[in-house]
């Protein structure tokens, strides 16, 4: 029965002809529906896509931004934490005995007074003395200059309250007995190594070189301490600590 197969295929062939004839017109009608001012179907399509995909796209963008910004922020925090603190005016805590001089330079200077460990001082000006490799500070009270840092050895006389290491260093300095702390601090300021007193002698070890500025500063501080020790106007405990 060949006519049966032809009857089955006939509807599909007619439908194919109709679809082929109206396909172009359907495209034109759809484009008009999208852009005509009356219909503006593109707005409906945009709203539908936004409601369906907005959350997913937003999460994707947020995830990409977090991957970019979080490592950058972490790197910036690490860099800021690793960066050394730079001295600036403000409140400082004295870590070891420091001599106050009338001039910014230390060469051939005289000590007007002495700052003890734990004293709070207000610094008005900070100068990096490259010639003597010292960071010098001008004080409000007592008036004069002290050394904050030896740029070559890293020895420090005072720390800023904003320095992250200030609390630990100040606590460590305060833990030492006052007289022992003064002795060890002054020895270190003069370029000596107090820890060597408790170590066996090393054979053939070269002596550490001390600059003329360090020697002058240490001698001026020693003269100030000797003058305090001989001053009968001070009490016995202060004279003993100064000597």
Tab-separated table of N, CA and C in Angstrom, residues 22 55 64 75 87 96 101 114-115 120 144 149 158 166 181 189 195 202-203 208 216 234 237 243:
chain	number	residue	atom	x	y	z
A	22	UNK	N	7.565	31.401	5.649
A	22	UNK	CA	7.345	32.457	6.655
A	22	UNK	C	8.562	32.706	7.536
A	55	UNK	N	21.907	37.665	39.520
A	55	UNK	CA	22.565	37.193	40.735
A	55	UNK	C	23.820	36.399	40.411
A	64	UNK	N	35.600	37.526	41.202
A	64	UNK	CA	36.795	37.935	40.459
A	64	UNK	C	37.467	39.131	41.109
A	75	UNK	N	49.302	41.971	50.406
A	75	UNK	CA	50.685	42.358	50.104
A	75	UNK	C	50.994	43.738	50.657
A	87	UNK	N	61.936	57.506	62.150
A	87	UNK	CA	61.786	58.428	63.266
A	87	UNK	C	61.142	59.731	62.813
A	96	UNK	N	68.078	53.722	76.801
A	96	UNK	CA	69.327	53.675	77.548
A	96	UNK	C	69.823	55.093	77.761
A	101	UNK	N	73.061	67.232	74.449
A	101	UNK	CA	74.094	68.160	74.006
A	101	UNK	C	73.460	69.427	73.443
A	114	UNK	N	71.628	64.423	81.498
A	114	UNK	CA	71.516	63.022	81.125
A	114	UNK	C	70.082	62.556	81.274
A	115	UNK	N	69.616	61.772	80.299
A	115	UNK	CA	68.288	61.171	80.351
A	115	UNK	C	68.413	59.723	80.798
A	120	UNK	N	60.293	59.836	79.552
A	120	UNK	CA	59.473	60.237	78.419
A	120	UNK	C	59.952	61.609	77.947
A	144	UNK	N	67.938	70.728	74.039
A	144	UNK	CA	69.189	70.178	73.541
A	144	UNK	C	68.935	69.079	72.539
A	149	UNK	N	69.444	57.070	67.073
A	149	UNK	CA	69.821	55.834	66.400
A	149	UNK	C	71.211	55.964	65.813
A	158	UNK	N	66.367	55.790	71.992
A	158	UNK	CA	64.968	56.074	72.324
A	158	UNK	C	64.082	55.610	71.177
A	166	UNK	N	58.217	49.630	70.109
A	166	UNK	CA	58.517	50.514	71.228
A	166	UNK	C	58.178	49.868	72.568
A	181	UNK	N	71.662	48.725	83.989
A	181	UNK	CA	71.222	49.173	82.674
A	181	UNK	C	72.009	50.365	82.189
A	189	UNK	N	76.909	52.356	73.927
A	189	UNK	CA	76.953	53.619	73.199
A	189	UNK	C	78.376	54.003	72.820
A	195	UNK	N	78.396	42.140	76.504
A	195	UNK	CA	78.216	40.689	76.588
A	195	UNK	C	79.540	39.955	76.534
A	202	UNK	N	88.372	35.410	72.865
A	202	UNK	CA	88.567	34.892	71.513
A	202	UNK	C	89.979	35.237	71.063
A	203	UNK	N	90.644	34.262	70.498
A	203	UNK	CA	92.006	34.465	70.043
A	203	UNK	C	92.001	35.030	68.626
A	208	UNK	N	87.102	46.080	67.801
A	208	UNK	CA	86.091	46.864	67.090
A	208	UNK	C	86.544	48.312	66.973
A	216	UNK	N	83.902	60.871	71.307
A	216	UNK	CA	83.639	62.166	71.930
A	216	UNK	C	82.331	62.114	72.720
A	234	UNK	N	73.446	66.454	95.330
A	234	UNK	CA	72.558	65.335	95.040
A	234	UNK	C	72.637	64.309	96.155
A	237	UNK	N	72.189	58.100	96.602
A	237	UNK	CA	71.775	57.105	95.617
A	237	UNK	C	71.987	57.618	94.202
A	243	UNK	N	77.897	57.469	89.170
A	243	UNK	CA	79.286	57.019	89.118
A	243	UNK	C	79.396	55.624	88.629
